[in-house]
Amino acid sequence: MAQKPLLIRGAIPAFTLSAQDGDVLSSPISTKELIHLELQEEVESRLVKSKPCSFDQGPFSKQAIPSIDKPSWTLLLHGMEAHHPAAAAILSWFRFIPDARLDDLMISIASIGGGVGPHFDSYDVFLIQMSGRRRWRISEQKDLSLNTKLPLKILQNFKSEQEWTLAPGDMLYLPPHIAHDDIALDAGCQTWSVGLRSPSFKE
């Protein structure tokens, strides 16, 4: 696996082809459907609000999820390949990777300004933009100290080195321990994430 971030424009050609034909291709799972799925007890979910910073674990009632027009919130839904065929289909694209390394497919849906703050992951991740635009700022900084005053694992001293805006169909690969921050630029912004676990010695 490459150890440098990699941006792939038009990773899903259908988005580009539909735009050329004057159509706007949208995510196969609508905002309404994602909220409905979140209400199910077996779906693991988290709600992150950025102003002020707060974090809650689901399941949530329908009334607890803000309107998509209300800014600065993100809903994270884990293991979506087990709950929707479209998510399972996307995860199947990564079957060239051994099953021992594939984690799950997480869907992030956000309102304008929504994000989880600058952080890093301890595993490889592919970030696929499915709806709306999201701005990513990344850094290969060595300082990965965390702000202990916040409820999330947010970096204390994030310094952006590169910045990209991803549109539907684009994909960003990030190797482990790359600092990154994301902000949704459109209401109903959806990013689908495929994480890769680090293999154990036996694996």
Coordinates of N, CA and C in Angstrom, one line a residue:
M1 N 0.8 -1.2 0.0 CA 0.0 0.0 0.0 C 0.9 1.3 0.0
A2 N 0.5 2.2 -0.8 CA 1.3 3.5 -0.9 C 1.3 4.2 0.5
Q3 N 2.3 4.9 0.7 CA 2.4 5.6 2.0 C 2.3 7.1 1.8
K4 N 1.8 7.5 0.7 CA 1.5 8.9 0.4 C 0.1 9.1 0.1
P5 N -0.5 10.3 0.5 CA -1.9 10.5 0.1 C -2.0 10.6 -1.4
L6 N -3.2 10.1 -1.9 CA -3.4 10.1 -3.3 C -4.8 10.5 -3.6
L7 N -5.0 11.6 -4.5 CA -6.3 12.1 -4.9 C -6.6 11.5 -6.3
I8 N -7.7 10.9 -6.4 CA -8.1 10.4 -7.7 C -9.4 11.1 -8.2
R9 N -9.3 12.0 -9.1 CA -10.4 12.7 -9.7 C -11.2 11.7 -10.6
G10 N -12.5 11.7 -10.5 CA -13.4 10.9 -11.3 C -13.2 9.4 -11.1
A11 N -12.9 9.0 -9.9 CA -12.7 7.6 -9.5 C -13.9 6.8 -9.9
I12 N -15.1 7.4 -9.8 CA -16.4 6.7 -10.3 C -16.8 7.4 -11.6
P13 N -16.5 6.9 -12.7 CA -16.7 7.6 -14.0 C -18.2 7.9 -14.3
A14 N -19.1 7.2 -13.7 CA -20.5 7.4 -13.9 C -20.9 8.9 -13.6
F15 N -20.3 9.4 -12.6 CA -20.6 10.8 -12.2 C -20.2 11.8 -13.3
T16 N -19.0 11.6 -13.8 CA -18.5 12.5 -14.9 C -19.3 12.3 -16.2
L17 N -19.6 11.0 -16.5 CA -20.4 10.8 -17.7 C -21.8 11.4 -17.7
S18 N -22.4 11.3 -16.5 CA -23.8 11.8 -16.4 C -23.8 13.3 -16.4
A19 N -22.7 14.0 -15.9 CA -22.6 15.4 -16.0 C -22.4 15.9 -17.4
Q20 N -21.7 15.1 -18.2 CA -21.5 15.4 -19.6 C -22.8 15.4 -20.4
D21 N -23.7 14.5 -19.9 CA -25.0 14.4 -20.5 C -26.1 15.4 -20.0
G22 N -25.6 16.2 -19.0 CA -26.5 17.2 -18.5 C -27.3 16.7 -17.3
D23 N -27.0 15.6 -16.8 CA -27.7 15.0 -15.6 C -26.8 15.2 -14.4
V24 N -27.4 15.1 -13.2 CA -26.7 15.2 -11.9 C -26.9 13.8 -11.2
L25 N -25.9 13.0 -11.2 CA -26.0 11.7 -10.5 C -25.9 11.9 -9.0
S26 N -26.8 11.3 -8.2 CA -26.8 11.5 -6.8 C -26.4 10.2 -6.1
S27 N -26.2 10.3 -4.8 CA -25.8 9.1 -4.0 C -27.0 8.1 -4.1
P28 N -26.6 6.8 -4.2 CA -27.7 5.8 -4.2 C -28.5 5.6 -2.9
I29 N -28.0 6.3 -1.9 CA -28.8 6.3 -0.6 C -29.1 7.8 -0.3
S30 N -30.4 8.1 -0.3 CA -30.8 9.5 0.0 C -30.6 9.9 1.5
T31 N -30.6 11.2 1.7 CA -30.6 11.7 3.1 C -31.7 11.1 3.9
K32 N -32.9 11.1 3.4 CA -34.1 10.5 4.1 C -33.9 9.1 4.5
E33 N -33.3 8.3 3.5 CA -33.1 6.9 3.8 C -32.0 6.6 4.8
L34 N -31.0 7.4 4.8 CA -29.9 7.3 5.8 C -30.4 7.6 7.2
I35 N -31.2 8.6 7.3 CA -31.8 9.0 8.6 C -32.7 7.8 9.1
H36 N -33.5 7.2 8.2 CA -34.3 6.1 8.5 C -33.5 4.9 9.0
L37 N -32.4 4.6 8.3 CA -31.5 3.5 8.7 C -30.9 3.8 10.1
E38 N -30.6 5.0 10.3 CA -29.9 5.4 11.6 C -30.9 5.1 12.8
L39 N -32.2 5.1 12.6 CA -33.1 4.9 13.7 C -33.2 3.4 14.1
Q40 N -32.6 2.5 13.3 CA -32.6 1.1 13.6 C -31.5 0.8 14.7
E41 N -31.8 0.1 15.7 CA -30.9 -0.2 16.8 C -29.6 -0.9 16.4
E42 N -29.7 -1.7 15.4 CA -28.5 -2.5 15.0 C -27.5 -1.6 14.2
V43 N -27.9 -0.4 13.8 CA -26.9 0.5 13.1 C -26.1 1.3 14.1
E44 N -24.8 1.1 14.0 CA -23.9 1.9 14.9 C -23.8 3.3 14.3
S45 N -24.1 4.4 15.1 CA -24.0 5.7 14.6 C -23.5 6.7 15.7
R46 N -22.9 7.8 15.1 CA -22.4 8.9 16.0 C -22.9 10.2 15.4
L47 N -23.2 11.2 16.3 CA -23.6 12.5 15.8 C -22.5 13.5 16.4
V48 N -21.9 14.2 15.5 CA -20.9 15.2 15.8 C -21.3 16.6 15.5
K49 N -21.3 17.5 16.4 CA -21.6 18.9 16.2 C -20.4 19.7 16.4
S50 N -20.1 20.7 15.5 CA -18.8 21.4 15.6 C -18.9 22.8 16.3
K51 N -20.1 23.3 16.5 CA -20.2 24.7 17.0 C -21.4 24.7 18.1
P52 N -21.1 24.4 19.3 CA -19.8 24.0 19.9 C -19.6 22.5 19.7
C53 N -18.3 22.1 19.9 CA -18.0 20.7 19.7 C -18.7 19.8 20.6
S54 N -19.4 18.8 20.1 CA -20.1 17.8 20.9 C -20.2 16.5 20.2
F55 N -20.3 15.4 21.0 CA -20.3 14.1 20.4 C -21.3 13.2 21.1
D56 N -22.2 12.5 20.4 CA -23.2 11.6 21.0 C -23.2 10.3 20.2
Q57 N -23.4 9.2 20.9 CA -23.5 7.9 20.4 C -25.0 7.5 20.1
G58 N -25.3 6.9 19.0 CA -26.7 6.5 18.7 C -27.0 5.2 19.3
P59 N -28.2 4.6 19.1 CA -29.2 5.2 18.2 C -29.9 6.4 18.7
F60 N -30.4 7.3 17.7 CA -31.0 8.5 18.1 C -32.5 8.4 17.7
S61 N -33.3 9.3 18.3 CA -34.7 9.4 17.8 C -34.6 10.4 16.6
K62 N -35.7 10.3 15.8 CA -35.7 11.2 14.6 C -35.6 12.6 15.0
Q63 N -36.2 13.0 16.1 CA -36.2 14.4 16.5 C -34.8 14.9 17.0
A64 N -33.9 13.9 17.3 CA -32.5 14.3 17.8 C -31.6 14.6 16.6
I65 N -32.0 14.2 15.4 CA -31.1 14.5 14.2 C -31.5 15.9 13.7
P66 N -30.6 16.9 13.6 CA -30.9 18.2 13.1 C -31.4 18.2 11.7
S67 N -32.0 19.3 11.3 CA -32.4 19.4 9.9 C -31.2 19.6 9.1
I68 N -31.2 19.1 7.8 CA -30.1 19.1 7.0 C -29.8 20.6 6.6
D69 N -30.7 21.5 6.8 CA -30.5 22.9 6.6 C -29.8 23.6 7.7
K70 N -29.7 23.0 8.9 CA -29.0 23.5 10.0 C -27.5 23.2 9.9
P71 N -26.7 24.2 10.0 CA -25.2 24.0 9.7 C -24.5 23.3 10.8
S72 N -23.3 22.8 10.4 CA -22.2 22.4 11.3 C -22.5 21.1 12.1
W73 N -23.1 20.1 11.5 CA -23.3 18.8 12.1 C -23.0 17.7 11.1
T74 N -22.5 16.5 11.7 CA -22.2 15.3 10.9 C -22.8 14.1 11.5
L75 N -23.4 13.2 10.8 CA -23.8 11.9 11.2 C -23.0 10.8 10.6
L76 N -22.4 10.0 11.4 CA -21.6 8.9 11.0 C -22.3 7.6 11.2
L77 N -22.4 6.8 10.1 CA -23.1 5.5 10.2 C -22.1 4.4 9.8
H78 N -21.9 3.4 10.7 CA -20.8 2.4 10.5 C -21.4 1.1 10.0
G79 N -20.5 0.3 9.3 CA -20.9 -1.0 8.9 C -22.1 -1.0 7.9
M80 N -22.2 0.0 7.0 CA -23.3 0.1 6.2 C -23.4 -1.0 5.1
E81 N -22.4 -1.7 4.9 CA -22.5 -2.8 3.9 C -23.4 -3.9 4.3
A82 N -23.7 -3.9 5.7 CA -24.6 -4.9 6.2 C -26.0 -4.5 6.2
H83 N -26.3 -3.2 5.8 CA -27.6 -2.6 5.9 C -28.2 -2.1 4.6
H84 N -27.3 -2.0 3.6 CA -27.8 -1.5 2.3 C -27.0 -2.1 1.1
P85 N -27.7 -2.6 0.1 CA -27.0 -3.3 -1.0 C -26.0 -2.3 -1.8
A86 N -26.3 -1.0 -1.8 CA -25.4 -0.1 -2.5 C -24.1 0.0 -1.8
A87 N -24.1 0.0 -0.5 CA -22.9 0.1 0.3 C -22.1 -1.2 0.2
A88 N -22.8 -2.3 0.1 CA -22.2 -3.6 0.0 C -21.5 -3.7 -1.4
A89 N -22.1 -3.1 -2.4 CA -21.6 -3.1 -3.8 C -20.3 -2.3 -3.8
I90 N -20.3 -1.1 -3.2 CA -19.1 -0.3 -3.2 C -18.0 -1.0 -2.4
L91 N -18.3 -1.7 -1.3 CA -17.2 -2.4 -0.6 C -16.6 -3.5 -1.4
S92 N -17.5 -4.1 -2.3 CA -17.0 -5.2 -3.1 C -15.9 -4.8 -4.1
W93 N -15.9 -3.5 -4.4 CA -14.8 -3.0 -5.3 C -13.4 -3.2 -4.7
F94 N -13.4 -3.4 -3.4 CA -12.1 -3.5 -2.7 C -11.7 -4.9 -2.3
R95 N -12.4 -5.9 -3.0 CA -12.1 -7.3 -2.7 C -10.8 -7.7 -3.2
F96 N -10.0 -6.9 -3.9 CA -8.6 -7.2 -4.3 C -7.7 -7.2 -3.0
I97 N -8.3 -6.6 -1.9 CA -7.6 -6.5 -0.7 C -8.0 -7.7 0.2
P98 N -7.1 -8.4 0.9 CA -7.5 -9.5 1.7 C -8.6 -9.2 2.7
D99 N -9.6 -10.1 2.9 CA -10.7 -9.8 3.9 C -10.2 -9.5 5.3
A100 N -9.0 -10.0 5.6 CA -8.5 -9.8 7.0 C -8.2 -8.3 7.2
R101 N -8.0 -7.6 6.1 CA -7.6 -6.1 6.2 C -8.9 -5.2 6.0
L102 N -9.9 -5.7 5.3 CA -11.1 -4.8 5.1 C -11.8 -4.7 6.4
D103 N -12.1 -3.4 6.8 CA -12.8 -3.2 8.0 C -14.3 -3.1 7.7
D104 N -14.8 -1.9 7.4 CA -16.2 -1.7 7.0 C -16.4 -0.5 6.2
L105 N -17.6 -0.2 5.8 CA -17.9 1.0 5.0 C -18.7 1.9 5.9
M106 N -18.2 3.1 6.1 CA -18.8 4.1 6.9 C -19.3 5.2 6.0
I107 N -20.5 5.7 6.3 CA -21.1 6.8 5.5 C -21.2 8.0 6.5
S108 N -20.6 9.1 6.0 CA -20.7 10.4 6.7 C -21.7 11.3 5.9
I109 N -22.7 11.7 6.6 CA -23.6 12.7 6.0 C -23.6 14.0 6.8
A110 N -23.5 15.1 6.1 CA -23.3 16.4 6.9 C -24.0 17.5 6.3
S111 N -24.3 18.5 7.1 CA -24.8 19.8 6.6 C -23.6 20.7 6.3
I112 N -23.9 21.9 5.8 CA -22.8 22.8 5.5 C -22.0 23.2 6.7
G113 N -20.7 23.1 6.6 CA -19.9 23.3 7.8 C -19.6 22.1 8.7
G114 N -20.3 21.0 8.4 CA -20.1 19.8 9.2 C -18.8 19.2 9.0
G115 N -18.2 18.6 10.0 CA -16.9 17.9 10.0 C -16.6 17.4 11.4
V116 N -15.6 16.5 11.5 CA -15.3 16.0 12.8 C -14.0 16.6 13.4
G117 N -13.5 17.6 12.7 CA -12.3 18.3 13.3 C -11.0 17.6 12.8
P118 N -9.9 18.3 12.9 CA -8.6 17.7 12.5 C -8.2 16.5 13.4
H119 N -7.9 15.4 12.7 CA -7.6 14.2 13.5 C -6.7 13.3 12.6
F120 N -6.4 12.1 13.1 CA -5.6 11.1 12.3 C -6.2 9.8 12.5
D121 N -6.0 8.9 11.6 CA -6.5 7.5 11.8 C -5.2 6.6 11.8
S122 N -5.4 5.4 12.5 CA -4.3 4.5 12.6 C -4.4 3.4 11.5
Y123 N -5.1 3.7 10.5 CA -5.3 2.7 9.4 C -5.4 3.4 8.1
D124 N -5.3 2.6 7.0 CA -5.5 3.2 5.6 C -7.0 3.5 5.4
V125 N -7.3 4.5 4.7 CA -8.7 4.8 4.4 C -8.9 5.4 3.0
F126 N -9.9 4.9 2.3 CA -10.3 5.4 1.0 C -11.6 6.2 1.3
L127 N -11.6 7.5 0.8 CA -12.7 8.4 1.1 C -13.3 8.7 -0.3
I128 N -14.6 8.3 -0.5 CA -15.3 8.4 -1.8 C -16.4 9.4 -1.6
Q129 N -16.3 10.5 -2.4 CA -17.3 11.5 -2.4 C -18.5 11.1 -3.2
M130 N -19.7 11.0 -2.5 CA -20.9 10.5 -3.2 C -22.0 11.5 -3.4
S131 N -22.0 12.6 -2.6 CA -23.0 13.7 -2.8 C -22.4 15.0 -2.2
G132 N -22.7 16.1 -2.9 CA -22.2 17.4 -2.5 C -20.6 17.4 -2.6
R133 N -20.1 18.5 -2.0 CA -18.6 18.7 -2.0 C -18.1 18.7 -0.6
R134 N -16.9 18.3 -0.5 CA -16.2 18.3 0.8 C -14.8 18.8 0.6
R135 N -14.4 19.7 1.5 CA -13.0 20.2 1.4 C -12.1 19.5 2.4
W136 N -11.0 19.0 1.9 CA -10.1 18.2 2.8 C -8.8 19.0 2.9
R137 N -8.3 19.1 4.1 CA -7.0 19.7 4.3 C -6.1 18.6 5.0
I138 N -4.9 18.3 4.5 CA -4.1 17.3 5.1 C -2.7 17.8 5.5
S139 N -2.1 17.0 6.3 CA -0.7 17.3 6.7 C 0.0 16.0 7.1
E140 N 1.3 16.0 6.7 CA 2.2 14.9 7.1 C 3.0 15.2 8.4
Q141 N 2.4 16.1 9.2 CA 3.1 16.6 10.4 C 3.4 15.4 11.4
K142 N 4.5 15.6 12.1 CA 4.9 14.6 13.1 C 4.2 14.8 14.5
D143 N 3.7 16.1 14.7 CA 3.1 16.4 16.0 C 1.6 15.9 15.9
L144 N 1.3 14.8 16.6 CA 0.0 14.2 16.6 C -0.6 14.3 18.0
S145 N -0.2 15.3 18.8 CA -0.7 15.4 20.2 C -2.2 15.9 20.1
L146 N -3.0 15.5 21.1 CA -4.4 15.7 21.0 C -4.8 16.8 22.0
N147 N -5.9 17.4 21.7 CA -6.5 18.4 22.7 C -7.4 17.7 23.7
T148 N -6.9 17.6 24.9 CA -7.6 16.8 25.9 C -8.8 17.4 26.5
K149 N -9.1 18.7 26.1 CA -10.3 19.4 26.6 C -11.5 19.1 25.7
L150 N -11.4 18.4 24.6 CA -12.5 18.1 23.7 C -13.0 16.7 23.8
P151 N -14.3 16.4 23.5 CA -14.8 15.1 23.7 C -14.4 14.1 22.6
L152 N -13.7 14.6 21.5 CA -13.2 13.8 20.4 C -11.7 13.9 20.4
K153 N -11.1 13.0 19.6 CA -9.6 12.9 19.5 C -9.2 13.9 18.4
I154 N -9.2 15.2 18.8 CA -8.9 16.3 17.9 C -7.4 16.8 18.1
L155 N -6.7 17.0 17.0 CA -5.3 17.4 17.1 C -5.2 18.8 17.7
Q156 N -4.2 18.9 18.6 CA -3.9 20.1 19.3 C -3.3 21.2 18.3
N157 N -2.5 20.8 17.4 CA -1.7 21.8 16.6 C -1.8 21.3 15.1
F158 N -2.9 21.4 14.5 CA -3.0 21.0 13.1 C -2.5 22.1 12.2
K159 N -1.6 21.8 11.2 CA -1.1 22.8 10.3 C -1.2 22.2 8.9
S160 N -2.2 22.7 8.1 CA -2.5 22.2 6.8 C -1.3 22.4 5.8
E161 N -1.0 21.3 5.0 CA 0.0 21.4 4.0 C -0.5 21.3 2.6
Q162 N -1.7 20.6 2.5 CA -2.3 20.5 1.2 C -3.8 20.6 1.3
E163 N -4.5 21.0 0.3 CA -6.0 21.2 0.4 C -6.6 20.8 -0.9
W164 N -7.7 20.1 -0.9 CA -8.4 19.7 -2.1 C -9.9 19.8 -1.8
T165 N -10.7 20.1 -2.8 CA -12.2 20.0 -2.7 C -12.6 18.8 -3.6
L166 N -13.3 17.8 -2.9 CA -13.7 16.7 -3.7 C -15.2 16.8 -4.1
A167 N -15.5 16.5 -5.3 CA -16.8 16.5 -5.9 C -17.3 15.1 -6.0
P168 N -18.6 14.9 -6.2 CA -19.1 13.5 -6.4 C -18.3 12.7 -7.4
G169 N -17.9 11.5 -7.0 CA -17.1 10.6 -7.9 C -15.7 10.7 -7.7
D170 N -15.2 11.7 -6.9 CA -13.7 11.8 -6.6 C -13.4 10.9 -5.4
M171 N -12.2 10.5 -5.3 CA -11.8 9.6 -4.1 C -10.4 10.1 -3.6
L172 N -10.2 10.0 -2.3 CA -9.0 10.4 -1.7 C -8.5 9.2 -0.8
Y173 N -7.2 8.8 -1.1 CA -6.6 7.7 -0.2 C -5.7 8.4 0.8
L174 N -5.8 8.0 2.1 CA -4.9 8.5 3.1 C -4.3 7.3 3.8
P175 N -3.0 7.3 3.9 CA -2.3 6.2 4.7 C -2.4 6.5 6.2
P176 N -2.0 5.6 7.0 CA -2.2 5.8 8.5 C -1.4 7.0 9.0
H177 N -1.9 7.7 10.0 CA -1.2 8.8 10.7 C -1.0 10.0 9.9
I178 N -1.8 10.2 8.8 CA -1.8 11.5 8.1 C -2.9 12.3 8.7
A179 N -2.5 13.5 9.2 CA -3.4 14.4 9.8 C -4.4 15.0 8.8
H180 N -5.6 15.0 9.1 CA -6.6 15.6 8.1 C -7.8 16.2 8.7
D181 N -8.4 17.1 8.0 CA -9.6 17.9 8.5 C -10.5 18.0 7.3
D182 N -11.8 17.9 7.6 CA -12.8 17.9 6.5 C -13.9 18.8 6.8
I183 N -14.4 19.5 5.8 CA -15.6 20.4 6.0 C -16.5 20.2 4.8
A184 N -17.8 20.0 5.2 CA -18.8 19.8 4.1 C -19.2 21.2 3.5
L185 N -19.2 21.3 2.2 CA -19.5 22.6 1.6 C -20.9 22.7 1.1
D186 N -21.6 21.5 1.1 CA -23.0 21.5 0.6 C -23.9 20.7 1.6
A187 N -25.1 21.1 1.8 CA -26.1 20.4 2.6 C -26.3 19.0 2.0
G188 N -26.3 18.0 2.9 CA -26.5 16.6 2.4 C -25.2 16.0 1.8
C189 N -24.1 16.6 2.2 CA -22.8 16.1 1.7 C -22.6 14.7 2.2
Q190 N -22.3 13.7 1.3 CA -22.0 12.3 1.7 C -20.6 11.9 1.3
T191 N -19.9 11.4 2.3 CA -18.6 10.7 2.0 C -18.7 9.3 2.5
W192 N -18.3 8.4 1.6 CA -18.3 7.0 2.0 C -16.8 6.5 2.2
S193 N -16.6 6.0 3.4 CA -15.2 5.6 3.8 C -15.0 4.1 3.9
V194 N -13.9 3.6 3.3 CA -13.6 2.2 3.4 C -12.2 2.2 4.2
G195 N -12.3 1.6 5.4 CA -11.1 1.5 6.2 C -10.4 0.2 6.1
L196 N -9.1 0.2 6.2 CA -8.3 -1.1 6.1 C -7.5 -1.2 7.4
R197 N -7.8 -2.3 8.1 CA -7.1 -2.6 9.3 C -5.7 -3.0 9.1
S198 N -4.8 -2.7 10.1 CA -3.4 -3.2 10.0 C -3.4 -4.7 10.3
P199 N -2.8 -5.5 9.5 CA -2.8 -7.0 9.7 C -2.0 -7.3 10.9
S200 N -2.4 -8.3 11.6 CA -1.7 -8.9 12.8 C -0.5 -9.7 12.3
F201 N 0.4 -10.1 13.2 CA 1.6 -10.9 12.7 C 1.1 -12.2 12.1
K202 N 0.1 -12.9 12.6 CA -0.4 -14.1 12.0 C -1.0 -13.9 10.7
E203 N -1.8 -12.8 10.5 CA -2.4 -12.5 9.2 C -1.4 -12.2 8.2

